[in-house]
Amino acid sequence: MIYFDLFFVFFKIGLFTFGGGLAMIPLIQQEVIRNGWLTQDELIDFIAISESTPGPLAVNVSTFVGTQVAGITGGLCSTFGVVLPSFIIILLVAGMYDRFRKSNIVKGALVSLKGVVVGLIASAVISTAGMIFSESIASQGYAEVVIGAGMLVVFLYVLYKKVNPIIVIIASAVIGIIVKSLI
Amino acid sequence: MSEIIQLFSTFFKIGAFTFGGGYAMIPLIEREVVEKNKYLTSNDISDIIAIAEATPGPIAINVATFTGYRIAGVKGAIASTLGVVIPSFVIIVLISLLFKKYMNNQIIENAFWGVRISVLALMIKALLNIYKQCPKKALSYIVAVVAFVAVGLFNISALIIIAVAAVVGIVYQQIAGKI
Protein backbone atom coordinates (compact mmCIF):
# COMPACT_ATOMS: atom_id res chain seq x y z
CA MET A 1 0.00 0.00 0.00
CA ILE A 2 1.39 3.35 -1.01
CA TYR A 3 0.79 4.98 2.35
CA PHE A 4 2.81 2.39 4.18
CA ASP A 5 5.54 2.56 1.55
CA LEU A 6 5.74 6.33 1.91
CA PHE A 7 5.93 6.09 5.68
CA PHE A 8 8.58 3.39 5.59
CA VAL A 9 10.77 5.08 3.00
CA PHE A 10 10.71 8.40 4.82
CA PHE A 11 11.26 6.72 8.16
CA LYS A 12 14.45 5.28 6.68
CA ILE A 13 15.41 8.67 5.29
CA GLY A 14 14.76 10.38 8.62
CA LEU A 15 16.76 7.74 10.43
CA PHE A 16 19.82 8.13 8.23
CA THR A 17 19.87 11.87 7.64
CA PHE A 18 22.73 13.61 9.36
CA GLY A 19 23.76 17.16 8.75
CA GLY A 20 20.55 18.72 7.57
CA GLY A 21 18.15 18.71 4.68
CA LEU A 22 20.61 18.98 1.82
CA ALA A 23 22.49 15.87 2.94
CA MET A 24 19.16 14.11 2.47
CA ILE A 25 19.21 14.65 -1.28
CA PRO A 26 21.24 11.58 -2.32
CA LEU A 27 19.07 9.52 0.02
CA ILE A 28 15.93 10.89 -1.62
CA GLN A 29 17.44 10.40 -5.06
CA GLN A 30 18.04 6.77 -4.35
CA GLU A 31 14.91 5.91 -2.43
CA VAL A 32 12.33 8.17 -4.01
CA ILE A 33 13.48 8.56 -7.59
CA ARG A 34 14.25 4.88 -7.79
CA ASN A 35 10.64 4.14 -6.83
CA GLY A 36 9.53 6.31 -9.73
CA TRP A 37 7.75 8.66 -7.37
CA LEU A 38 9.68 11.65 -8.57
CA THR A 39 12.02 12.79 -11.32
CA GLN A 40 15.30 14.56 -10.68
CA ASP A 41 13.89 17.85 -12.05
CA GLU A 42 10.92 17.68 -9.76
CA LEU A 43 13.14 17.06 -6.75
CA ILE A 44 15.19 20.17 -7.46
CA ASP A 45 12.01 22.19 -7.94
CA PHE A 46 10.66 20.89 -4.62
CA ILE A 47 13.88 21.89 -2.93
CA ALA A 48 13.62 25.36 -4.41
CA ILE A 49 10.10 25.77 -3.08
CA SER A 50 11.03 24.24 0.26
CA GLU A 51 13.88 26.70 0.64
CA SER A 52 11.45 29.55 0.07
CA THR A 53 8.81 28.46 2.53
CA PRO A 54 9.04 28.43 6.31
CA GLY A 55 9.96 25.28 8.15
CA PRO A 56 12.84 22.84 8.01
CA LEU A 57 13.97 21.91 4.52
CA ALA A 58 14.05 18.19 5.26
CA VAL A 59 10.46 18.14 6.51
CA ASN A 60 9.16 20.35 3.72
CA VAL A 61 10.68 18.20 1.01
CA SER A 62 9.27 15.08 2.63
CA THR A 63 5.80 16.58 2.88
CA PHE A 64 6.01 17.70 -0.72
CA VAL A 65 6.98 14.31 -2.07
CA GLY A 66 4.33 12.53 -0.03
CA THR A 67 1.60 14.90 -1.16
CA GLN A 68 2.62 14.66 -4.81
CA VAL A 69 2.59 10.89 -4.69
CA ALA A 70 -0.58 10.28 -2.72
CA GLY A 71 -2.41 13.45 -1.73
CA ILE A 72 -2.82 14.82 1.77
CA THR A 73 -2.77 11.38 3.38
CA GLY A 74 0.47 10.66 1.54
CA GLY A 75 1.86 13.91 2.89
CA LEU A 76 0.88 12.92 6.42
CA CYS A 77 2.60 9.54 6.04
CA SER A 78 5.83 10.93 4.65
CA THR A 79 6.00 13.77 7.18
CA PHE A 80 5.21 11.51 10.11
CA GLY A 81 7.78 9.05 8.80
CA VAL A 82 10.60 11.55 8.54
CA VAL A 83 9.93 13.14 11.93
CA LEU A 84 9.38 9.98 13.97
CA PRO A 85 12.98 8.65 14.15
CA SER A 86 14.23 12.05 15.38
CA PHE A 87 11.51 12.17 17.96
CA ILE A 88 12.14 8.68 19.29
CA ILE A 89 15.93 8.95 19.34
CA ILE A 90 15.91 12.32 21.07
CA LEU A 91 13.60 10.98 23.77
CA LEU A 92 15.88 7.98 24.24
CA VAL A 93 18.98 10.14 24.42
CA ALA A 94 17.48 12.99 26.43
CA GLY A 95 17.55 11.09 29.67
CA MET A 96 21.29 10.57 29.47
CA TYR A 97 22.51 13.26 27.15
CA ASP A 98 25.53 14.14 29.18
CA ARG A 99 26.81 10.59 28.95
CA PHE A 100 25.80 10.52 25.30
CA ARG A 101 27.74 13.64 24.47
CA LYS A 102 30.90 12.47 26.20
CA SER A 103 30.65 8.93 24.89
CA ASN A 104 33.66 7.92 22.84
CA ILE A 105 31.50 5.76 20.65
CA VAL A 106 29.42 8.74 19.66
CA LYS A 107 32.48 10.91 19.12
CA GLY A 108 34.08 8.27 16.94
CA ALA A 109 30.97 7.82 14.83
CA LEU A 110 30.57 11.57 14.38
CA VAL A 111 34.09 12.16 13.06
CA SER A 112 33.26 9.71 10.32
CA LEU A 113 29.67 10.85 9.74
CA LYS A 114 30.62 14.49 9.33
CA GLY A 115 32.90 13.35 6.53
CA VAL A 116 30.10 11.36 4.93
CA VAL A 117 27.85 14.41 4.92
CA VAL A 118 30.46 16.36 2.95
CA GLY A 119 30.72 13.54 0.42
CA LEU A 120 26.95 13.23 0.08
CA ILE A 121 26.33 16.93 -0.45
CA ALA A 122 29.20 17.07 -2.94
CA SER A 123 27.56 14.21 -4.79
CA ALA A 124 24.22 16.05 -4.77
CA VAL A 125 25.90 19.19 -6.16
CA ILE A 126 27.47 17.26 -9.03
CA SER A 127 24.29 15.41 -9.96
CA THR A 128 22.21 18.58 -9.81
CA ALA A 129 24.68 20.53 -11.93
CA GLY A 130 24.79 17.63 -14.35
CA MET A 131 21.04 17.56 -14.66
CA ILE A 132 20.67 21.31 -15.18
CA PHE A 133 23.41 21.68 -17.75
CA SER A 134 22.80 18.51 -19.72
CA GLU A 135 19.19 19.58 -20.10
CA SER A 136 20.39 22.92 -21.43
CA ILE A 137 22.67 21.25 -23.93
CA ALA A 138 19.87 19.00 -25.11
CA SER A 139 17.33 21.74 -25.60
CA GLN A 140 19.21 24.91 -26.47
CA GLY A 141 22.85 24.07 -26.89
CA TYR A 142 25.92 25.52 -25.30
CA ALA A 143 24.75 29.13 -25.28
CA GLU A 144 22.34 28.33 -22.49
CA VAL A 145 25.02 26.46 -20.56
CA VAL A 146 27.36 29.43 -20.66
CA ILE A 147 24.64 31.83 -19.58
CA GLY A 148 23.55 29.43 -16.86
CA ALA A 149 27.10 29.11 -15.60
CA GLY A 150 27.36 32.87 -15.53
CA MET A 151 24.17 33.10 -13.51
CA LEU A 152 25.51 30.50 -11.11
CA VAL A 153 28.63 32.56 -10.44
CA VAL A 154 26.56 35.69 -9.87
CA PHE A 155 24.24 33.89 -7.45
CA LEU A 156 27.18 32.43 -5.55
CA TYR A 157 28.72 35.86 -5.19
CA VAL A 158 25.46 37.40 -4.04
CA LEU A 159 24.93 34.63 -1.48
CA TYR A 160 28.49 35.08 -0.27
CA LYS A 161 27.60 38.71 0.34
CA LYS A 162 24.89 37.42 2.69
CA VAL A 163 21.88 38.44 0.63
CA ASN A 164 18.76 36.63 1.84
CA PRO A 165 18.44 33.33 -0.04
CA ILE A 166 14.75 33.86 -0.63
CA ILE A 167 15.47 37.09 -2.48
CA VAL A 168 18.02 35.25 -4.59
CA ILE A 169 15.51 32.52 -5.43
CA ILE A 170 12.81 35.01 -6.41
CA ALA A 171 15.30 37.03 -8.47
CA SER A 172 16.45 33.85 -10.19
CA ALA A 173 12.85 33.08 -11.18
CA VAL A 174 12.49 36.51 -12.78
CA ILE A 175 15.89 36.23 -14.46
CA GLY A 176 14.92 32.79 -15.74
CA ILE A 177 11.79 34.14 -17.40
CA ILE A 178 13.67 37.03 -18.99
CA VAL A 179 16.66 35.02 -20.17
CA LYS A 180 14.62 32.17 -21.62
CA SER A 181 12.47 34.56 -23.59
CA LEU A 182 15.58 36.08 -25.12
CA ILE A 183 17.45 32.90 -26.03
CA MET B 1 -1.35 22.00 31.04
CA SER B 2 -0.90 25.64 30.17
CA GLU B 3 2.81 24.96 29.82
CA ILE B 4 2.05 22.38 27.14
CA ILE B 5 -0.20 24.77 25.25
CA GLN B 6 2.41 27.49 25.60
CA LEU B 7 5.06 25.16 24.19
CA PHE B 8 2.85 24.26 21.25
CA SER B 9 2.09 27.86 20.39
CA THR B 10 5.71 28.99 20.85
CA PHE B 11 6.99 26.34 18.49
CA PHE B 12 4.10 26.93 16.11
CA LYS B 13 5.30 30.52 15.85
CA ILE B 14 8.89 29.38 15.40
CA GLY B 15 7.90 26.85 12.74
CA ALA B 16 5.81 29.42 10.90
CA PHE B 17 8.49 32.07 10.78
CA THR B 18 11.76 30.24 10.41
CA PHE B 19 13.20 30.16 6.93
CA GLY B 20 16.33 28.31 6.01
CA GLY B 21 16.44 25.32 8.28
CA GLY B 22 17.20 24.33 11.80
CA TYR B 23 20.07 26.64 12.60
CA ALA B 24 18.00 29.68 11.71
CA MET B 25 15.57 28.62 14.42
CA ILE B 26 18.04 28.94 17.22
CA PRO B 27 17.95 32.70 17.79
CA LEU B 28 14.15 32.53 17.82
CA ILE B 29 14.20 29.70 20.33
CA GLU B 30 16.65 31.59 22.52
CA ARG B 31 14.40 34.61 22.48
CA GLU B 32 11.20 32.75 23.24
CA VAL B 33 12.39 29.99 25.53
CA VAL B 34 15.30 31.59 27.34
CA GLU B 35 14.61 35.30 27.41
CA LYS B 36 10.88 35.64 27.30
CA ASN B 37 9.58 32.60 29.18
CA LYS B 38 12.72 31.70 31.09
CA TYR B 39 12.06 27.98 30.71
CA LEU B 40 15.71 27.19 30.02
CA THR B 41 19.11 28.82 30.16
CA SER B 42 21.48 29.60 27.31
CA ASN B 43 23.69 26.75 28.43
CA ASP B 44 20.78 24.35 28.17
CA ILE B 45 20.27 25.49 24.60
CA SER B 46 23.93 24.88 23.77
CA ASP B 47 23.64 21.35 25.13
CA ILE B 48 20.52 20.78 23.11
CA ILE B 49 22.18 21.94 19.90
CA ALA B 50 25.18 19.69 20.51
CA ILE B 51 22.91 16.68 20.89
CA ALA B 52 20.74 17.71 17.94
CA GLU B 53 23.81 17.75 15.73
CA ALA B 54 24.90 14.33 16.92
CA THR B 55 21.64 12.53 16.32
CA PRO B 56 20.00 11.66 13.02
CA GLY B 57 17.11 13.62 11.65
CA PRO B 58 16.50 17.25 10.83
CA ILE B 59 18.18 19.59 13.29
CA ALA B 60 15.01 21.63 13.66
CA ILE B 61 13.01 18.62 14.79
CA ASN B 62 15.73 17.41 17.13
CA VAL B 63 16.00 20.81 18.77
CA ALA B 64 12.23 21.22 19.07
CA THR B 65 11.71 17.75 20.53
CA PHE B 66 14.56 18.05 22.99
CA THR B 67 13.55 21.53 24.14
CA GLY B 68 9.97 20.40 24.67
CA TYR B 69 11.16 17.37 26.61
CA ARG B 70 13.49 19.41 28.82
CA ILE B 71 10.67 21.76 29.71
CA ALA B 72 7.73 19.41 30.14
CA GLY B 73 8.68 15.78 29.56
CA VAL B 74 7.19 13.61 26.84
CA LYS B 75 4.00 15.66 26.55
CA GLY B 76 6.15 18.75 26.10
CA ALA B 77 8.14 17.01 23.39
CA ILE B 78 4.97 16.09 21.53
CA ALA B 79 3.61 19.64 21.82
CA SER B 80 6.79 21.31 20.58
CA THR B 81 7.33 18.83 17.73
CA LEU B 82 3.75 19.09 16.48
CA GLY B 83 3.92 22.86 16.80
CA VAL B 84 7.03 23.19 14.70
CA VAL B 85 5.85 20.83 11.96
CA ILE B 86 2.23 21.86 11.44
CA PRO B 87 2.60 25.32 9.83
CA SER B 88 5.00 24.20 7.13
CA PHE B 89 3.00 21.03 6.58
CA VAL B 90 -0.11 23.02 5.78
CA ILE B 91 1.74 25.45 3.51
CA ILE B 92 3.54 22.73 1.61
CA VAL B 93 0.39 20.66 1.12
CA LEU B 94 -1.36 23.68 -0.37
CA ILE B 95 1.55 24.46 -2.69
CA SER B 96 1.92 20.83 -3.64
CA LEU B 97 -1.70 20.54 -4.67
CA LEU B 98 -1.27 23.53 -6.99
CA PHE B 99 2.16 22.46 -8.24
CA LYS B 100 1.24 19.98 -10.95
CA LYS B 101 -1.39 22.31 -12.30
CA TYR B 102 0.97 25.22 -12.80
CA MET B 103 4.13 23.42 -13.77
CA ASN B 104 2.87 22.92 -17.31
CA ASN B 105 2.86 26.64 -17.90
CA GLN B 106 5.78 27.75 -20.10
CA ILE B 107 6.49 30.90 -18.12
CA ILE B 108 6.61 28.95 -14.85
CA GLU B 109 8.95 26.44 -16.47
CA ASN B 110 11.25 29.23 -17.55
CA ALA B 111 11.18 30.69 -14.06
CA PHE B 112 12.11 27.32 -12.60
CA TRP B 113 15.07 27.02 -14.94
CA GLY B 114 16.47 30.10 -13.25
CA VAL B 115 15.43 28.87 -9.82
CA ARG B 116 17.24 25.55 -10.27
CA ILE B 117 20.46 27.42 -10.85
CA SER B 118 19.99 29.44 -7.67
CA VAL B 119 19.27 26.23 -5.76
CA LEU B 120 22.52 24.84 -7.15
CA ALA B 121 24.26 27.94 -5.83
CA LEU B 122 22.64 27.39 -2.41
CA MET B 123 23.81 23.79 -2.41
CA ILE B 124 27.37 24.81 -3.24
CA LYS B 125 27.31 27.36 -0.44
CA ALA B 126 25.99 24.73 1.98
CA LEU B 127 28.73 22.37 0.86
CA LEU B 128 31.39 24.95 1.66
CA ASN B 129 29.84 25.59 5.09
CA ILE B 130 29.64 21.91 5.92
CA TYR B 131 33.19 21.40 4.69
CA LYS B 132 34.33 24.08 7.11
CA GLN B 133 32.64 22.23 9.97
CA CYS B 134 34.14 18.91 8.97
CA PRO B 135 36.75 17.68 11.48
CA LYS B 136 40.21 18.22 10.08
CA LYS B 137 41.12 14.59 10.48
CA ALA B 138 42.33 12.10 7.91
CA LEU B 139 39.43 9.76 8.65
CA SER B 140 36.85 12.42 7.85
CA TYR B 141 38.49 13.33 4.55
CA ILE B 142 38.89 9.73 3.48
CA VAL B 143 35.28 8.94 4.34
CA ALA B 144 34.14 12.05 2.46
CA VAL B 145 35.89 10.93 -0.70
CA VAL B 146 34.70 7.35 -0.36
CA ALA B 147 31.12 8.48 0.20
CA PHE B 148 31.30 10.81 -2.79
CA VAL B 149 32.64 8.11 -5.09
CA ALA B 150 30.45 5.31 -3.79
CA VAL B 151 27.19 7.24 -3.85
CA GLY B 152 27.92 9.71 -6.64
CA LEU B 153 29.63 7.45 -9.14
CA PHE B 154 28.57 3.94 -8.25
CA ASN B 155 25.14 4.73 -6.84
CA ILE B 156 25.73 2.50 -3.85
CA SER B 157 22.99 2.92 -1.28
CA ALA B 158 23.67 6.00 0.82
CA LEU B 159 22.05 4.25 3.78
CA ILE B 160 24.68 1.55 3.65
CA ILE B 161 27.50 4.06 3.33
CA ILE B 162 26.24 5.96 6.35
CA ALA B 163 25.89 2.82 8.47
CA VAL B 164 29.33 1.59 7.44
CA ALA B 165 30.90 4.98 8.09
CA ALA B 166 29.47 5.10 11.61
CA VAL B 167 30.88 1.65 12.36
CA VAL B 168 34.26 2.53 10.84
CA GLY B 169 34.38 5.67 12.96
CA ILE B 170 33.58 3.79 16.14
CA VAL B 171 36.08 1.02 15.41
CA TYR B 172 38.82 3.43 14.39
CA GLN B 173 38.30 5.38 17.58
CA GLN B 174 38.56 2.26 19.73
CA ILE B 175 41.69 1.11 17.97
CA ALA B 176 43.47 4.39 17.60
CA GLY B 177 42.64 5.42 21.14
CA LYS B 178 42.16 9.14 21.20
CA ILE B 179 40.56 10.56 18.04
XYZ file of C-alpha atoms in Angstrom:
362
model
C 0.000 0.000 0.000
C 1.390 3.353 -1.015
C 0.793 4.975 2.355
C 2.807 2.390 4.185
C 5.543 2.561 1.550
C 5.745 6.326 1.909
C 5.932 6.094 5.681
C 8.576 3.390 5.595
C 10.770 5.078 3.000
C 10.710 8.404 4.824
C 11.261 6.717 8.156
C 14.453 5.284 6.681
C 15.411 8.671 5.288
C 14.756 10.380 8.623
C 16.762 7.738 10.432
C 19.822 8.133 8.233
C 19.873 11.870 7.641
C 22.731 13.606 9.356
C 23.762 17.156 8.750
C 20.548 18.716 7.574
C 18.145 18.710 4.683
C 20.607 18.975 1.817
C 22.486 15.873 2.945
C 19.162 14.112 2.474
C 19.214 14.651 -1.279
C 21.245 11.584 -2.317
C 19.065 9.524 0.019
C 15.930 10.890 -1.616
C 17.437 10.397 -5.057
C 18.043 6.769 -4.355
C 14.909 5.908 -2.429
C 12.327 8.172 -4.011
C 13.484 8.565 -7.594
C 14.250 4.877 -7.786
C 10.641 4.143 -6.832
C 9.526 6.310 -9.729
C 7.752 8.655 -7.365
C 9.681 11.648 -8.571
C 12.022 12.787 -11.320
C 15.298 14.565 -10.681
C 13.895 17.855 -12.047
C 10.916 17.677 -9.758
C 13.145 17.058 -6.749
C 15.190 20.175 -7.458
C 12.006 22.193 -7.939
C 10.655 20.893 -4.619
C 13.881 21.887 -2.927
C 13.619 25.358 -4.408
C 10.098 25.768 -3.084
C 11.027 24.244 0.265
C 13.885 26.703 0.639
C 11.454 29.551 0.068
C 8.811 28.459 2.535
C 9.043 28.427 6.310
C 9.956 25.279 8.148
C 12.844 22.838 8.014
C 13.975 21.915 4.515
C 14.047 18.191 5.260
C 10.460 18.137 6.506
C 9.155 20.354 3.715
C 10.678 18.205 1.005
C 9.271 15.077 2.632
C 5.804 16.576 2.885
C 6.007 17.700 -0.718
C 6.981 14.307 -2.071
C 4.326 12.525 -0.032
C 1.597 14.897 -1.161
C 2.622 14.660 -4.811
C 2.594 10.890 -4.687
C -0.585 10.275 -2.721
C -2.407 13.451 -1.733
C -2.820 14.815 1.771
C -2.770 11.381 3.377
C 0.469 10.659 1.537
C 1.864 13.915 2.886
C 0.881 12.917 6.416
C 2.596 9.541 6.042
C 5.833 10.930 4.650
C 5.998 13.774 7.182
C 5.213 11.509 10.111
C 7.783 9.054 8.803
C 10.602 11.552 8.536
C 9.927 13.139 11.931
C 9.383 9.984 13.973
C 12.985 8.645 14.149
C 14.234 12.047 15.379
C 11.513 12.175 17.960
C 12.142 8.681 19.292
C 15.929 8.950 19.341
C 15.908 12.321 21.069
C 13.598 10.984 23.775
C 15.876 7.984 24.235
C 18.984 10.141 24.416
C 17.485 12.986 26.429
C 17.549 11.093 29.670
C 21.294 10.571 29.471
C 22.512 13.262 27.153
C 25.531 14.140 29.177
C 26.814 10.592 28.951
C 25.800 10.516 25.297
C 27.740 13.635 24.471
C 30.896 12.472 26.203
C 30.645 8.927 24.887
C 33.660 7.919 22.837
C 31.498 5.764 20.654
C 29.417 8.741 19.655
C 32.477 10.908 19.123
C 34.082 8.274 16.937
C 30.972 7.821 14.826
C 30.565 11.574 14.375
C 34.090 12.158 13.062
C 33.256 9.713 10.316
C 29.667 10.851 9.743
C 30.615 14.489 9.331
C 32.896 13.352 6.531
C 30.099 11.356 4.932
C 27.849 14.410 4.916
C 30.465 16.362 2.954
C 30.723 13.541 0.420
C 26.946 13.234 0.083
C 26.332 16.925 -0.447
C 29.200 17.074 -2.937
C 27.558 14.212 -4.791
C 24.217 16.046 -4.772
C 25.900 19.187 -6.157
C 27.466 17.258 -9.028
C 24.291 15.406 -9.964
C 22.206 18.581 -9.807
C 24.679 20.525 -11.927
C 24.793 17.634 -14.353
C 21.037 17.559 -14.665
C 20.675 21.311 -15.176
C 23.410 21.683 -17.752
C 22.800 18.506 -19.716
C 19.188 19.583 -20.103
C 20.387 22.916 -21.434
C 22.670 21.254 -23.931
C 19.867 18.995 -25.109
C 17.333 21.738 -25.596
C 19.207 24.907 -26.474
C 22.852 24.071 -26.888
C 25.919 25.524 -25.296
C 24.753 29.131 -25.279
C 22.335 28.332 -22.486
C 25.021 26.456 -20.565
C 27.361 29.433 -20.655
C 24.641 31.834 -19.581
C 23.546 29.427 -16.862
C 27.099 29.107 -15.600
C 27.363 32.874 -15.528
C 24.168 33.105 -13.506
C 25.512 30.499 -11.112
C 28.628 32.555 -10.443
C 26.560 35.693 -9.867
C 24.240 33.889 -7.448
C 27.182 32.433 -5.554
C 28.724 35.859 -5.187
C 25.461 37.403 -4.039
C 24.932 34.634 -1.475
C 28.493 35.080 -0.269
C 27.602 38.707 0.337
C 24.887 37.418 2.687
C 21.881 38.440 0.627
C 18.760 36.632 1.844
C 18.444 33.326 -0.041
C 14.746 33.860 -0.630
C 15.473 37.092 -2.480
C 18.021 35.248 -4.592
C 15.507 32.522 -5.429
C 12.809 35.012 -6.409
C 15.300 37.029 -8.467
C 16.448 33.853 -10.191
C 12.852 33.083 -11.183
C 12.492 36.507 -12.784
C 15.888 36.225 -14.455
C 14.919 32.793 -15.739
C 11.793 34.136 -17.400
C 13.672 37.034 -18.985
C 16.661 35.016 -20.169
C 14.616 32.175 -21.624
C 12.469 34.558 -23.587
C 15.584 36.083 -25.123
C 17.451 32.897 -26.025
C -1.352 22.002 31.042
C -0.896 25.642 30.175
C 2.812 24.957 29.817
C 2.048 22.382 27.138
C -0.204 24.774 25.250
C 2.407 27.489 25.598
C 5.055 25.158 24.186
C 2.848 24.263 21.249
C 2.091 27.865 20.393
C 5.707 28.991 20.855
C 6.989 26.336 18.486
C 4.099 26.930 16.107
C 5.305 30.525 15.850
C 8.887 29.384 15.398
C 7.899 26.848 12.739
C 5.811 29.422 10.897
C 8.494 32.069 10.775
C 11.759 30.236 10.411
C 13.200 30.162 6.932
C 16.327 28.308 6.005
C 16.439 25.323 8.280
C 17.195 24.329 11.804
C 20.071 26.643 12.600
C 18.000 29.678 11.712
C 15.575 28.618 14.424
C 18.038 28.935 17.221
C 17.954 32.702 17.793
C 14.151 32.531 17.823
C 14.196 29.703 20.328
C 16.645 31.587 22.517
C 14.404 34.612 22.482
C 11.201 32.748 23.236
C 12.390 29.986 25.527
C 15.302 31.594 27.338
C 14.614 35.297 27.410
C 10.875 35.640 27.301
C 9.581 32.597 29.175
C 12.720 31.699 31.092
C 12.064 27.982 30.707
C 15.705 27.187 30.015
C 19.110 28.817 30.156
C 21.478 29.601 27.307
C 23.695 26.746 28.427
C 20.779 24.348 28.170
C 20.273 25.494 24.596
C 23.930 24.877 23.766
C 23.645 21.348 25.134
C 20.523 20.782 23.113
C 22.181 21.940 19.903
C 25.180 19.685 20.506
C 22.912 16.676 20.891
C 20.736 17.713 17.942
C 23.814 17.748 15.727
C 24.904 14.331 16.922
C 21.644 12.530 16.321
C 19.999 11.657 13.021
C 17.112 13.616 11.648
C 16.497 17.252 10.827
C 18.180 19.592 13.292
C 15.013 21.630 13.660
C 13.011 18.623 14.788
C 15.729 17.414 17.129
C 16.000 20.810 18.775
C 12.235 21.218 19.069
C 11.710 17.750 20.526
C 14.562 18.053 22.986
C 13.548 21.527 24.144
C 9.971 20.397 24.672
C 11.164 17.374 26.606
C 13.487 19.411 28.820
C 10.666 21.763 29.707
C 7.728 19.414 30.136
C 8.680 15.784 29.561
C 7.190 13.608 26.839
C 3.998 15.657 26.553
C 6.146 18.753 26.104
C 8.141 17.009 23.392
C 4.965 16.092 21.533
C 3.606 19.643 21.819
C 6.792 21.310 20.580
C 7.333 18.830 17.731
C 3.753 19.094 16.483
C 3.924 22.859 16.799
C 7.034 23.193 14.704
C 5.846 20.827 11.959
C 2.234 21.857 11.443
C 2.602 25.323 9.827
C 4.999 24.204 7.128
C 2.999 21.026 6.582
C -0.108 23.020 5.776
C 1.737 25.447 3.511
C 3.544 22.733 1.609
C 0.393 20.656 1.117
C -1.356 23.685 -0.371
C 1.549 24.463 -2.690
C 1.922 20.830 -3.638
C -1.697 20.536 -4.671
C -1.273 23.535 -6.985
C 2.159 22.456 -8.239
C 1.244 19.976 -10.947
C -1.393 22.312 -12.299
C 0.975 25.217 -12.798
C 4.130 23.418 -13.775
C 2.872 22.923 -17.311
C 2.863 26.637 -17.900
C 5.778 27.747 -20.096
C 6.486 30.899 -18.117
C 6.607 28.948 -14.851
C 8.947 26.437 -16.470
C 11.251 29.231 -17.551
C 11.177 30.686 -14.056
C 12.109 27.321 -12.601
C 15.071 27.016 -14.939
C 16.468 30.104 -13.252
C 15.426 28.866 -9.825
C 17.240 25.550 -10.266
C 20.456 27.422 -10.855
C 19.988 29.440 -7.673
C 19.272 26.228 -5.760
C 22.522 24.836 -7.147
C 24.261 27.939 -5.826
C 22.638 27.389 -2.407
C 23.809 23.793 -2.410
C 27.370 24.808 -3.241
C 27.308 27.364 -0.440
C 25.992 24.731 1.985
C 28.732 22.370 0.857
C 31.388 24.946 1.662
C 29.844 25.591 5.094
C 29.643 21.914 5.915
C 33.190 21.405 4.692
C 34.328 24.081 7.114
C 32.637 22.227 9.967
C 34.140 18.907 8.974
C 36.746 17.678 11.481
C 40.214 18.218 10.081
C 41.115 14.591 10.483
C 42.331 12.100 7.910
C 39.434 9.756 8.650
C 36.854 12.425 7.851
C 38.489 13.328 4.553
C 38.888 9.726 3.479
C 35.280 8.943 4.337
C 34.135 12.052 2.455
C 35.892 10.931 -0.704
C 34.699 7.353 -0.362
C 31.116 8.482 0.205
C 31.297 10.806 -2.792
C 32.640 8.114 -5.094
C 30.447 5.314 -3.785
C 27.192 7.238 -3.854
C 27.921 9.711 -6.643
C 29.633 7.451 -9.140
C 28.571 3.943 -8.248
C 25.145 4.729 -6.840
C 25.729 2.497 -3.848
C 22.995 2.919 -1.277
C 23.668 6.000 0.820
C 22.049 4.252 3.782
C 24.680 1.553 3.647
C 27.503 4.061 3.334
C 26.238 5.963 6.355
C 25.894 2.824 8.467
C 29.334 1.594 7.445
C 30.899 4.980 8.089
C 29.467 5.100 11.606
C 30.879 1.654 12.356
C 34.257 2.534 10.836
C 34.382 5.673 12.957
C 33.585 3.786 16.137
C 36.085 1.020 15.409
C 38.820 3.429 14.393
C 38.304 5.383 17.577
C 38.558 2.261 19.732
C 41.693 1.108 17.969
C 43.469 4.394 17.600
C 42.639 5.421 21.142
C 42.158 9.143 21.199
C 40.563 10.562 18.040
